[in-house]
mmCIF file of C-alpha atoms in Angstrom:
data_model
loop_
_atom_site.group_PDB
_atom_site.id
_atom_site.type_symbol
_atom_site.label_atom_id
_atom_site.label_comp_id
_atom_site.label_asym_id
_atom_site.label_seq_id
_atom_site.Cartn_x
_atom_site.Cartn_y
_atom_site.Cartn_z
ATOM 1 C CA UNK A 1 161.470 86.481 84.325
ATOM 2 C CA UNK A 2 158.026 85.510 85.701
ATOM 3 C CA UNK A 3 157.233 81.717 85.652
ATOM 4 C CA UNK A 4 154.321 80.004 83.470
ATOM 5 C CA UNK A 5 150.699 81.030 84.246
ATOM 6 C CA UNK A 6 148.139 78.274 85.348
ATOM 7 C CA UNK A 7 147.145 78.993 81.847
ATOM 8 C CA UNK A 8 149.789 78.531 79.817
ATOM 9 C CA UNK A 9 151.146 75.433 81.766
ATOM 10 C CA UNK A 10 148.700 72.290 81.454
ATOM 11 C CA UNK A 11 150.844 70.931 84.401
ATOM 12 C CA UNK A 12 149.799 73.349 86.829
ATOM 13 C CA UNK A 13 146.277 72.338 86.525
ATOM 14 C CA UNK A 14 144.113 71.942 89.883
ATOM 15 C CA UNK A 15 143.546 68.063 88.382
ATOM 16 C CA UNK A 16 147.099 67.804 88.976
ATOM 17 C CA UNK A 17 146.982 67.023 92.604
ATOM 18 C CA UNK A 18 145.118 64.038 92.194
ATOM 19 C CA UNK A 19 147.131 62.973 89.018
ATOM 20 C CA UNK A 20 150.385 63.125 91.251
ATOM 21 C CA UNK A 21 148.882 61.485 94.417
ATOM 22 C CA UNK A 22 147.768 58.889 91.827
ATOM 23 C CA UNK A 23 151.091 58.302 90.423
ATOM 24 C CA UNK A 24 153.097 58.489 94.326
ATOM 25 C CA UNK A 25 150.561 55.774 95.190
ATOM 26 C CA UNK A 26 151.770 53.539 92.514
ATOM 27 C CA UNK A 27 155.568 54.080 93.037
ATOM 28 C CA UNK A 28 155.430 53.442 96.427
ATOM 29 C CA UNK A 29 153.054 50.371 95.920
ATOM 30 C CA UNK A 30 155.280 49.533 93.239
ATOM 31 C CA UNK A 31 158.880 50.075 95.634
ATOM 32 C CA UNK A 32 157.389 48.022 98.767
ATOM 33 C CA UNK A 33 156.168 45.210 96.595
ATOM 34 C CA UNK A 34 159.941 45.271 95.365
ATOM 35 C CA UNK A 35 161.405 45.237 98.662
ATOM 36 C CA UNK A 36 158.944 42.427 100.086
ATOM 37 C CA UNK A 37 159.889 40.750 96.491
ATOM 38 C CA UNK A 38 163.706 40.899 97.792
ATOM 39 C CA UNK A 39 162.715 39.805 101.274
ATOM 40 C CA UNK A 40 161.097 37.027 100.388
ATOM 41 C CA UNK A 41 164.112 35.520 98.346
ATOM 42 C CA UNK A 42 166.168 36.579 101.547
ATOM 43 C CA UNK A 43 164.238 34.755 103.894
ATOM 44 C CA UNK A 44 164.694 31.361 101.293
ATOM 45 C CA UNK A 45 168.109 32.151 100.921
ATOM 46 C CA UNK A 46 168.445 31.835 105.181
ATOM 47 C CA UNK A 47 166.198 29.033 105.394
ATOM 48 C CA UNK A 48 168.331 27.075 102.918
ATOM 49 C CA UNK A 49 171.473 28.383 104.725
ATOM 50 C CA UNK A 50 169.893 26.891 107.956
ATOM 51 C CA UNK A 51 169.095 23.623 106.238
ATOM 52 C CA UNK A 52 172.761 23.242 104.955
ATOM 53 C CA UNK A 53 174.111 24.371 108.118
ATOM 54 C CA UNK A 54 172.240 21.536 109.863
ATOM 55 C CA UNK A 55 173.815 18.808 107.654
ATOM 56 C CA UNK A 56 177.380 20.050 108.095
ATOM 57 C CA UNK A 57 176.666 19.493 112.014
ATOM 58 C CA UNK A 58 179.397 21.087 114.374
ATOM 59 C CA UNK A 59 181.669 22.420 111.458
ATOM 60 C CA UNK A 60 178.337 24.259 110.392
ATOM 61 C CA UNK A 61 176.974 25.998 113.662
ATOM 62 C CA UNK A 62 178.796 29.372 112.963
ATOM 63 C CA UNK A 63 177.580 29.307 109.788
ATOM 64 C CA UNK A 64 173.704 28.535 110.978
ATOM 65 C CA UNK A 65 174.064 31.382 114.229
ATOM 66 C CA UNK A 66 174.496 34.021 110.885
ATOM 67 C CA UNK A 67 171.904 32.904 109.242
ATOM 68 C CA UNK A 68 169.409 32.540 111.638
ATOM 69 C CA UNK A 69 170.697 36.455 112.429
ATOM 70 C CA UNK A 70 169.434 37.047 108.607
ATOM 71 C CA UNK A 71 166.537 35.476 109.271
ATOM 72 C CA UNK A 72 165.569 38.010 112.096
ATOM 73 C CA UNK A 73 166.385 40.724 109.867
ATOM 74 C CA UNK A 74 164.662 39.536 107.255
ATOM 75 C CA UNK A 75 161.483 39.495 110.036
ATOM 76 C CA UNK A 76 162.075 42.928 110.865
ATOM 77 C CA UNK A 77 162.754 44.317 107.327
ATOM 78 C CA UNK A 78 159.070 42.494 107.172
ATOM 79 C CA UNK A 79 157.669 44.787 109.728
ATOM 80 C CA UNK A 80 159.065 48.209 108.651
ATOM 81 C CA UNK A 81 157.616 47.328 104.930
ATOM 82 C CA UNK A 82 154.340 46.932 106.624
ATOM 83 C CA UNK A 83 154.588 49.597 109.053
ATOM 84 C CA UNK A 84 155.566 51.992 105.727
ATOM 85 C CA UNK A 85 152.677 50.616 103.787
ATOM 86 C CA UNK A 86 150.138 51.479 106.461
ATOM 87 C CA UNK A 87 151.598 55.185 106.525
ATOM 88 C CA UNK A 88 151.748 55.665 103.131
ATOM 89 C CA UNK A 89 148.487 54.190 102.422
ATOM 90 C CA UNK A 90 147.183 56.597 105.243
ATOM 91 C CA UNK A 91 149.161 59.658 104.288
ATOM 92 C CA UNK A 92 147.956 59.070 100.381
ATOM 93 C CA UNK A 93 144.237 58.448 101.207
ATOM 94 C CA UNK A 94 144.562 61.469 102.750
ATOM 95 C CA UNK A 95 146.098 63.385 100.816
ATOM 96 C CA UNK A 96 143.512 62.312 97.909
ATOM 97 C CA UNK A 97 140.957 63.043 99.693
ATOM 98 C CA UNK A 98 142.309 66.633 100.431
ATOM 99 C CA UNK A 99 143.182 66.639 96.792
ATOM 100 C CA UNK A 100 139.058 65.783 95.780
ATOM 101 C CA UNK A 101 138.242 68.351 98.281
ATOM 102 C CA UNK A 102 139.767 71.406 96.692
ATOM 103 C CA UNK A 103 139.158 70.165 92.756
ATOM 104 C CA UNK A 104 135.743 69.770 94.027
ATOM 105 C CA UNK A 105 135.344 73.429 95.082
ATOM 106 C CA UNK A 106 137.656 74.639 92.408
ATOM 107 C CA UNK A 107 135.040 72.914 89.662
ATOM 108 C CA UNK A 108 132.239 74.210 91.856
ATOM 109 C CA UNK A 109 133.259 77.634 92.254
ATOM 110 C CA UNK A 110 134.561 77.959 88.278
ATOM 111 C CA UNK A 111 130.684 76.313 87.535
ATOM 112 C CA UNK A 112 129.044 79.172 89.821
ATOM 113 C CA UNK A 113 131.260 81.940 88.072
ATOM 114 C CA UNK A 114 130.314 81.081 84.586
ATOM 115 C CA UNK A 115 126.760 80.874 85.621
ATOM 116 C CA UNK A 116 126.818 84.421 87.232
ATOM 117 C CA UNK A 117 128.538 85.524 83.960
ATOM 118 C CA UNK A 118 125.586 84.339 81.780
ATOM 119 C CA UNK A 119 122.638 85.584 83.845
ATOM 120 C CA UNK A 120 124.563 88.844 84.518
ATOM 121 C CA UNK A 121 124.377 89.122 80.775
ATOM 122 C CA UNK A 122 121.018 88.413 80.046
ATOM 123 C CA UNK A 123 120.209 91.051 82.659
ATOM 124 C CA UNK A 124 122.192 94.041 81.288
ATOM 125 C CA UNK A 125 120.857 92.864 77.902
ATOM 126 C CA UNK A 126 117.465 93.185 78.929
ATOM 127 C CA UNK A 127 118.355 96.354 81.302
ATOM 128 C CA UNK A 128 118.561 97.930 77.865
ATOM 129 C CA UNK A 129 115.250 97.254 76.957
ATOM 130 C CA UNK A 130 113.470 98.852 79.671
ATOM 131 C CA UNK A 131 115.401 102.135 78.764
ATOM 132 C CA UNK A 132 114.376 101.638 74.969
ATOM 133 C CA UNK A 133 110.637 101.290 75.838
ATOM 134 C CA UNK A 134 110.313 103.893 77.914
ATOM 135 C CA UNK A 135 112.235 106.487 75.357
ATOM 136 C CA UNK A 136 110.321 105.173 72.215
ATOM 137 C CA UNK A 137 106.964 106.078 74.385
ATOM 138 C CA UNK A 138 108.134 109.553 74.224
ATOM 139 C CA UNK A 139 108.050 109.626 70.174
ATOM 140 C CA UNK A 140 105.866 112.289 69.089
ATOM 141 C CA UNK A 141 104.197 109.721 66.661
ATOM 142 C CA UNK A 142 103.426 106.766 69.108
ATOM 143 C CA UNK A 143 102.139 109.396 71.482
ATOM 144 C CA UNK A 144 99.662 111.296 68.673
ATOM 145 C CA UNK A 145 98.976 107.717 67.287
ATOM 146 C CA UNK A 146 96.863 107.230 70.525
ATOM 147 C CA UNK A 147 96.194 111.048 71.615
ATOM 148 C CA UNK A 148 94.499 111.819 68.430
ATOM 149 C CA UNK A 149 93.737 108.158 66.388
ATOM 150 C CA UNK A 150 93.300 108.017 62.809
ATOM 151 C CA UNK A 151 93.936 105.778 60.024
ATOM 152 C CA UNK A 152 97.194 108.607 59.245
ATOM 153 C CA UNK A 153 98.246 108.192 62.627
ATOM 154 C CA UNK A 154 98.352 104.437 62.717
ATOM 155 C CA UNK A 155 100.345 104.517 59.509
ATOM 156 C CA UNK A 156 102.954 106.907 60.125
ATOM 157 C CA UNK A 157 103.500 105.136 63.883
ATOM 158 C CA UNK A 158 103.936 102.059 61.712
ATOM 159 C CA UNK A 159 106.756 103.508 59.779
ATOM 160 C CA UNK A 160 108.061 105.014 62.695
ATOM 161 C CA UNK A 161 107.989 101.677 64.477
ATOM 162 C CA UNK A 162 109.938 100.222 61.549
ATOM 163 C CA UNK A 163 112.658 102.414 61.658
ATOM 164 C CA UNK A 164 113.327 101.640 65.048
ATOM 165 C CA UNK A 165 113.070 97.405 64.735
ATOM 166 C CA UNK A 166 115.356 97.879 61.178
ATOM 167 C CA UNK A 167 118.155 99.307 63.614
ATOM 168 C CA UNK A 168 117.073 97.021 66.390
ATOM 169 C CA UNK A 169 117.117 93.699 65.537
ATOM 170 C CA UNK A 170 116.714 92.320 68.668
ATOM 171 C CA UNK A 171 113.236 93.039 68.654
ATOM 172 C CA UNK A 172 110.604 90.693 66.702
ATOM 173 C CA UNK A 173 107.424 93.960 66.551
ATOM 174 C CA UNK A 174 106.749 96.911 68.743
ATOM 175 C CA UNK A 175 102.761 97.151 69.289
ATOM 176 C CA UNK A 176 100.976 100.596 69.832
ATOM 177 C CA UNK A 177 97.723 100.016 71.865
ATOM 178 C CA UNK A 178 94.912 102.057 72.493
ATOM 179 C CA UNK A 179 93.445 102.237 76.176
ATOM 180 C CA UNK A 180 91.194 99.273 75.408
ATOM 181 C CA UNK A 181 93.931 97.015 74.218
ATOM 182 C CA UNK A 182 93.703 96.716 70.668
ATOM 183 C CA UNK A 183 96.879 96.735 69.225
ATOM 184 C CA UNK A 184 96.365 99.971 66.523
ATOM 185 C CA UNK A 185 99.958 100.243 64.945
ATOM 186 C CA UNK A 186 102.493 97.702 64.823
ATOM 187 C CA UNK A 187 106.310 97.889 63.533
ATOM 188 C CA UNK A 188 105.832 94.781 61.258
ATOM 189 C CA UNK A 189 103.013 94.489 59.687
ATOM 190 C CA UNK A 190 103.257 92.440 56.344
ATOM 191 C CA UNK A 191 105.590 89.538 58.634
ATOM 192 C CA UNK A 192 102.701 89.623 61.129
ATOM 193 C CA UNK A 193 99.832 90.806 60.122
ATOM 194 C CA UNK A 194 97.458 89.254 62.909
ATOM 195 C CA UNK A 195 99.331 91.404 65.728
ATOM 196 C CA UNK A 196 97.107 94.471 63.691
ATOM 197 C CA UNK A 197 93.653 94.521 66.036
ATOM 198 C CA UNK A 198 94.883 91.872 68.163
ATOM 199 C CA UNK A 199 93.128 92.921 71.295
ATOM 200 C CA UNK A 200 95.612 92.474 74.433
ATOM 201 C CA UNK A 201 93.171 94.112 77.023
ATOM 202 C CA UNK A 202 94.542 90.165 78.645
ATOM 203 C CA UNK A 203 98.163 90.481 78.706
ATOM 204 C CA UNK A 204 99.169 90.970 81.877
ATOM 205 C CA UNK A 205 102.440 93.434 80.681
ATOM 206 C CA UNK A 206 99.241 95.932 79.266
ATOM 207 C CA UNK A 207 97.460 95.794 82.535
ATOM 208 C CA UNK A 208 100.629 96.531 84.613
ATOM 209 C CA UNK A 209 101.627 99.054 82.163
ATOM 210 C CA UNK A 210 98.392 100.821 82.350
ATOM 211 C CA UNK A 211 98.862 101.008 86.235
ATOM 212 C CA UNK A 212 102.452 102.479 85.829
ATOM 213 C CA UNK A 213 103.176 105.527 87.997
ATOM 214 C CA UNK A 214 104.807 107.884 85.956
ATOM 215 C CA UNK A 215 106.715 107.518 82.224
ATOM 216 C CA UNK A 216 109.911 106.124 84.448
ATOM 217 C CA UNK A 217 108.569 103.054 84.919
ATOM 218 C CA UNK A 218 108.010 99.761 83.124
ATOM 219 C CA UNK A 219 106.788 96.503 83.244
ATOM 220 C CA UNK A 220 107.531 92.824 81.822
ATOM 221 C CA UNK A 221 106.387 89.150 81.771
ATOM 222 C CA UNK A 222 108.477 85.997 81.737
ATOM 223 C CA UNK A 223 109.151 84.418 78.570
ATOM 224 C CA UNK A 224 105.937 83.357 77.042
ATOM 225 C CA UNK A 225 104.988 82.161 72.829
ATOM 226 C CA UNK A 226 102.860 84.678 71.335
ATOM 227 C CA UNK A 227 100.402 83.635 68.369
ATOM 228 C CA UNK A 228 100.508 86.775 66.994
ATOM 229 C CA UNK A 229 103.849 86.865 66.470
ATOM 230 C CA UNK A 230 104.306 83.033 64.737
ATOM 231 C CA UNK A 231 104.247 81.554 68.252
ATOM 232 C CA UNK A 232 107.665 82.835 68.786
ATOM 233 C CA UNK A 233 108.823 83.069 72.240
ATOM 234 C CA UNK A 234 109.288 86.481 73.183
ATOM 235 C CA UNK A 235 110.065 88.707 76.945
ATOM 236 C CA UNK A 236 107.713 91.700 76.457
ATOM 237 C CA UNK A 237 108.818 94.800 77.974
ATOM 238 C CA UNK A 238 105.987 97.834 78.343
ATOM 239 C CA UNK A 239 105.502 101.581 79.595
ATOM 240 C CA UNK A 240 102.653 103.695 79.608
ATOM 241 C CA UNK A 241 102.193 106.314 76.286
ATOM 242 C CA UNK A 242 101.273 109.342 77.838
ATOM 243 C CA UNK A 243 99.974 112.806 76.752
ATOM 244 C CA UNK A 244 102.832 114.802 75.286
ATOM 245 C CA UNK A 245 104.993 112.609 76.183
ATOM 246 C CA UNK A 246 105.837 113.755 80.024
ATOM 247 C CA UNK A 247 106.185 111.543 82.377
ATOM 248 C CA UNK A 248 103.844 112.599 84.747
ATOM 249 C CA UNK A 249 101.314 113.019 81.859
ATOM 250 C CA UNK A 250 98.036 111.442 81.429
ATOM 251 C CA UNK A 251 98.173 107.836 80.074
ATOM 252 C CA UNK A 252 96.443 107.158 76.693
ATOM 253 C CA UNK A 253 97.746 103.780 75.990
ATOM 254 C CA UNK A 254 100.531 101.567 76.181
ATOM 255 C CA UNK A 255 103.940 100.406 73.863
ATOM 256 C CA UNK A 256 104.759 96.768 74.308
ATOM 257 C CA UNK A 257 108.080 95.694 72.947
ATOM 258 C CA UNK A 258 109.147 92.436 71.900
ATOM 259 C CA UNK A 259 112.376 90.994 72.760
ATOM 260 C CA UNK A 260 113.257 88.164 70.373
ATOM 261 C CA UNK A 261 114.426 85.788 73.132
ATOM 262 C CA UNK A 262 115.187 82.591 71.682
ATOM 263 C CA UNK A 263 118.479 83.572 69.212
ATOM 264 C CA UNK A 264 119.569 86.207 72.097
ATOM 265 C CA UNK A 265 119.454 84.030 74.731
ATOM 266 C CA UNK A 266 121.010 80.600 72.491
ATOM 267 C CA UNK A 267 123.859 83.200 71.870
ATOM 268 C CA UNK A 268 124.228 83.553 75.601
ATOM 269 C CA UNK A 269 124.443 79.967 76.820
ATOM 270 C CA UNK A 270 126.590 78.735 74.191
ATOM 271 C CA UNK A 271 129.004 81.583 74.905
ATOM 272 C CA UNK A 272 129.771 80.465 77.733
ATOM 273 C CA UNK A 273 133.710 79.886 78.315
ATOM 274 C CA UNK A 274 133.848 76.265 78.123
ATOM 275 C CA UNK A 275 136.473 73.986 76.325
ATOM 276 C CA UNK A 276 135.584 71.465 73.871
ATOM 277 C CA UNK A 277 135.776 68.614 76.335
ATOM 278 C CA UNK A 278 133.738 70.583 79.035
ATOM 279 C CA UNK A 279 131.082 71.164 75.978
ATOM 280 C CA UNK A 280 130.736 67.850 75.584
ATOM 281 C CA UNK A 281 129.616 66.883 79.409
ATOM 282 C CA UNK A 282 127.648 70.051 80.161
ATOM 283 C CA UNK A 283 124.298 72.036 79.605
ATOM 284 C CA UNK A 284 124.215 75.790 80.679
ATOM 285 C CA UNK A 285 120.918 77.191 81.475
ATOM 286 C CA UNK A 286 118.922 79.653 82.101
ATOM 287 C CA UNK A 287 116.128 79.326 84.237
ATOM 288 C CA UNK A 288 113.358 81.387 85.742
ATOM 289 C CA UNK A 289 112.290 82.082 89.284
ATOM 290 C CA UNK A 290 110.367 78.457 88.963
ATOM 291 C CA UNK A 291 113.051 76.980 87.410
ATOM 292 C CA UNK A 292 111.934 77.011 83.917
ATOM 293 C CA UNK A 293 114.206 76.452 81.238
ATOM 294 C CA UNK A 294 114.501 79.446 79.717
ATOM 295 C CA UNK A 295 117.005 78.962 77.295
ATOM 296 C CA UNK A 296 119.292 75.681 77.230
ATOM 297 C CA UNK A 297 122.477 74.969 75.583
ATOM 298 C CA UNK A 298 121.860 71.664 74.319
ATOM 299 C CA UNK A 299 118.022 73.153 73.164
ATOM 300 C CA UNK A 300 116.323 70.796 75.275
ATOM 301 C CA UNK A 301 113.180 71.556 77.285
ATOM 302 C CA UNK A 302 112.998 75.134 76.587
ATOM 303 C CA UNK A 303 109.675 76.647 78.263
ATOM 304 C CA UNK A 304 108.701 73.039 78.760
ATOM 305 C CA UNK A 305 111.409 71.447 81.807
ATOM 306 C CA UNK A 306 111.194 72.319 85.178
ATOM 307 C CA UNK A 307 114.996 71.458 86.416
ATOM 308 C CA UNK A 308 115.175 70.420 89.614
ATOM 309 C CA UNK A 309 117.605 72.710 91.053
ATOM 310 C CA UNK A 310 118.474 73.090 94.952
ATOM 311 C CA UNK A 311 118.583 76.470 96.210
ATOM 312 C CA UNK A 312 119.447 75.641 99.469
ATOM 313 C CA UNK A 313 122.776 76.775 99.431
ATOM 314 C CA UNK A 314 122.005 80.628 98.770
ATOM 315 C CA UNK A 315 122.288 82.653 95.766
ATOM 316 C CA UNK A 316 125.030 81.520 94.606
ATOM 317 C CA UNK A 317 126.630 77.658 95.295
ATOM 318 C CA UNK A 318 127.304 74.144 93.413
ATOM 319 C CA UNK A 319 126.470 71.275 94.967
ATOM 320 C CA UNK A 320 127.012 67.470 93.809
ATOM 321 C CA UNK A 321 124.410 65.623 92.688
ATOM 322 C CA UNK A 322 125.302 61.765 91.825
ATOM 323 C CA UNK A 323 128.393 62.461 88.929
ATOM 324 C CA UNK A 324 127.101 65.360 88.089
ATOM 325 C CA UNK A 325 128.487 69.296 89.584
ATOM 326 C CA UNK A 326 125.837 71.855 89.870
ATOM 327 C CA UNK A 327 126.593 75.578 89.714
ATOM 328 C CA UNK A 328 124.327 77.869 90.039
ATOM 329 C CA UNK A 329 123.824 82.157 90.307
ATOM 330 C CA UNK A 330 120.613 84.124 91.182
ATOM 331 C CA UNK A 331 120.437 87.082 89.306
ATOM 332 C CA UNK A 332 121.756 90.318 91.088
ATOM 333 C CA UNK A 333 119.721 92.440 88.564
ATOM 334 C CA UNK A 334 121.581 95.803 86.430
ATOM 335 C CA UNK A 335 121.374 99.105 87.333
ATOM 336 C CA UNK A 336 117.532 99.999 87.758
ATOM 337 C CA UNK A 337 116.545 96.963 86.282
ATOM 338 C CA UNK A 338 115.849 94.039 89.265
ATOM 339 C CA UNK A 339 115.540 91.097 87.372
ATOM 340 C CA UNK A 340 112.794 88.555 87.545
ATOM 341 C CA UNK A 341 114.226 85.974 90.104
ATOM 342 C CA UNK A 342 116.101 84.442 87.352
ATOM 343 C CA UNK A 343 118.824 81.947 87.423
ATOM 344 C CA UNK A 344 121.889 81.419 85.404
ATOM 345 C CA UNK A 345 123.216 77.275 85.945
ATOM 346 C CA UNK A 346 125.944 75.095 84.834
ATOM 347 C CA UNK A 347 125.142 71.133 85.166
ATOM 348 C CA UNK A 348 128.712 69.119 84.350
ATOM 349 C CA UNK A 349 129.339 65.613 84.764
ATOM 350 C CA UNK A 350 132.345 64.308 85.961
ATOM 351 C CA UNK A 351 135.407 63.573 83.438
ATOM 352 C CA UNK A 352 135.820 59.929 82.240
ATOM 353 C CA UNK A 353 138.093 58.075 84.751
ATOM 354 C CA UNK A 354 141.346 56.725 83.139
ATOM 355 C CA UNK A 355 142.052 53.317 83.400
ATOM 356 C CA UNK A 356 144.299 52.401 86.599
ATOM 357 C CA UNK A 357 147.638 52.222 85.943
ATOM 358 C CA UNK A 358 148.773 50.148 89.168
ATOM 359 C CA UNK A 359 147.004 48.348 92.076
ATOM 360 C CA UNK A 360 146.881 48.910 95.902
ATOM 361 C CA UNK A 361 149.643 48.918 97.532
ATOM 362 C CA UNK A 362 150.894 45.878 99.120
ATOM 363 C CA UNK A 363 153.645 43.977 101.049
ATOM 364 C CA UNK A 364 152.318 40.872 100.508
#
């Protein structure tokens, strides 16, 4: 029958190899300080037996040559405690450091994983919207909506546009704009009615989607608040609309859709695998290729901290910093989608240190 997985046995935890080096160095410190305990009473005892060896004078000298002999034992006994001590301190100050070493990596490299987790699924999250932007382009009513613009037009792209966000909740509006960059149809109207008209000939997603090759591609900005749209933070994905919907077809205006980022991304960060006790001593974020928090799991500083986070070690590495363990993963992008320079990161301080439960060792 197989033995006990790492999981199911709290024993075989990596923390165990300092817990045991802990508890060896406070046995042994423990055993010497016993045997130099002993020694010392042994080297009184043959002091005294010297003493009343003296005073019994000639009838006594056999009795003082033995324990003067115990006396030089007692020395030596002396030396091979120290000598033991010096070894075992040696061998255990080793060993814990050894032990550090690998818990240290082990935290790192578990802190790295779980951050490659979470910005790996960000990225196929959002991989999903540039496929959903640049089918809904191809609707026959977003494309006649700005091949052929009329009040009609506008309206039945709005209810089209609201079919698709009540089956897509992710999204907070879809916007239909003309080549000019007024917004002329909008999913959501009556919750935001000043995205209707809102001219976004600005936005850089409209420009770059105006520029777009053919209907394959797409284009998106970082996370940004849009007043239109309550000042909610959103990640705008866009394609070109283009004349009957080919994509090679002439472009006639653009589909911006926006991703609801704050619940999405919350959901990510606090799902990462953590325990309760690892919750309590670490933040998971998600940063951008600046290192803007992007999304935070204690909902600090989102859109407004730049965390200072040392790339140094590559795309993917933890590093200490003081008592804290920081992991950290560049995003490797999803399918077609490349990602934005993105970052997932763990920052975890160190556990609280229990209280020692024996001193150095000693011969003394």
């Amino acid at each position: 029958m197989a033995g006990p997985s790492a999981s199911d046995d709290a024993s075989l935890r990596p923390e165990r190899i300092l817990e045991l080096s802990e508890r060896l160095s406070a046995v042994a410190g423990e055993k010497i300080g016993e045997i130099a305990y002993v020694n010392r009473s042994a080297k009184m005892l043959a002091i005294n037996a010297l003493i009343v060896a003296a005073r019994a004078g000639e009838a006594g000298r056999g009795f003082a040559i033995v324990a003067e002999e115990f006396k030089t034992i007692s020395t030596q006994i002396d030396m091979v405690a120290a000598a033991l001590e010096s070894q075992v301190r040696a061998d255990l100050d080793e060993l814990t450091a050894i032990g550090g070493a690998i818990l240290s990596h082990l935290r790192g490299q578990r802190l790295v994983d779980l951050a490659l987790n979470a910005i790996e699924i960000i990225d196929r999250n959002l991989y999903e919207r540039t496929c959903d932007v640049r089918w809904w382009a191809t609707d026959s009513a977003v494309v006649d909506c700005v091949a052929a613009p009329s009040r009609e037009a506008s309206a039945y792209a709005s209810q089209r546009l609201k079919v698709i966000l009540d089956a897509y909740t992710v999204y907070l509006d879809l916007w239909i704009a003309d080549p000019s960059g007024r917004v002329i149809a909008s999913g959501r109207p009556d919750r935001y009615p000043a995205a209707r008209n809102t001219s976004v000939a600005e936005a850089s997603w409209f420009r770059d989607a105006l520029r777009t090759r053919s209907g394959d591609d797409f284009t998106v900005c970082d996370i940004q608040r849009v007043k239109a749209l309550n000042d909610a933070p959103v990640a705008t994905y866009a394609t070109a609309i283009r004349e009957g919907g080919q994509a090679s077809g002439r472009v006639l205006g653009v589909l911006g859709v926006h991703f609801d980022w704050k619940p999405q991304a919350q959901a990510v960060v606090d799902g990462v695998r953590l325990t309760d006790e690892e919750k309590a001593r670490s933040r998971v974020l998600l940063l951008d290729q600046n290192h803007r928090v992007l999304a935070s799991s204690d909902g600090k500083g989102v859109l407004e901290e730049t965390f200072k986070l040392d790339t140094s070690g590559g795309d993917m590495a933890s590093y200490a910093d003081g008592d804290r363990t920081i992991g950290y993963a560049l995003t490797p992008g999803y399918e077609t989608y490349r990602g934005l320079g993105w970052y997932g990161c763990l920052v975890q301080t160190a556990e609280a240190q229990q209280p020692a439960t024996a001193g150095r060792l000693s011969a003394a």
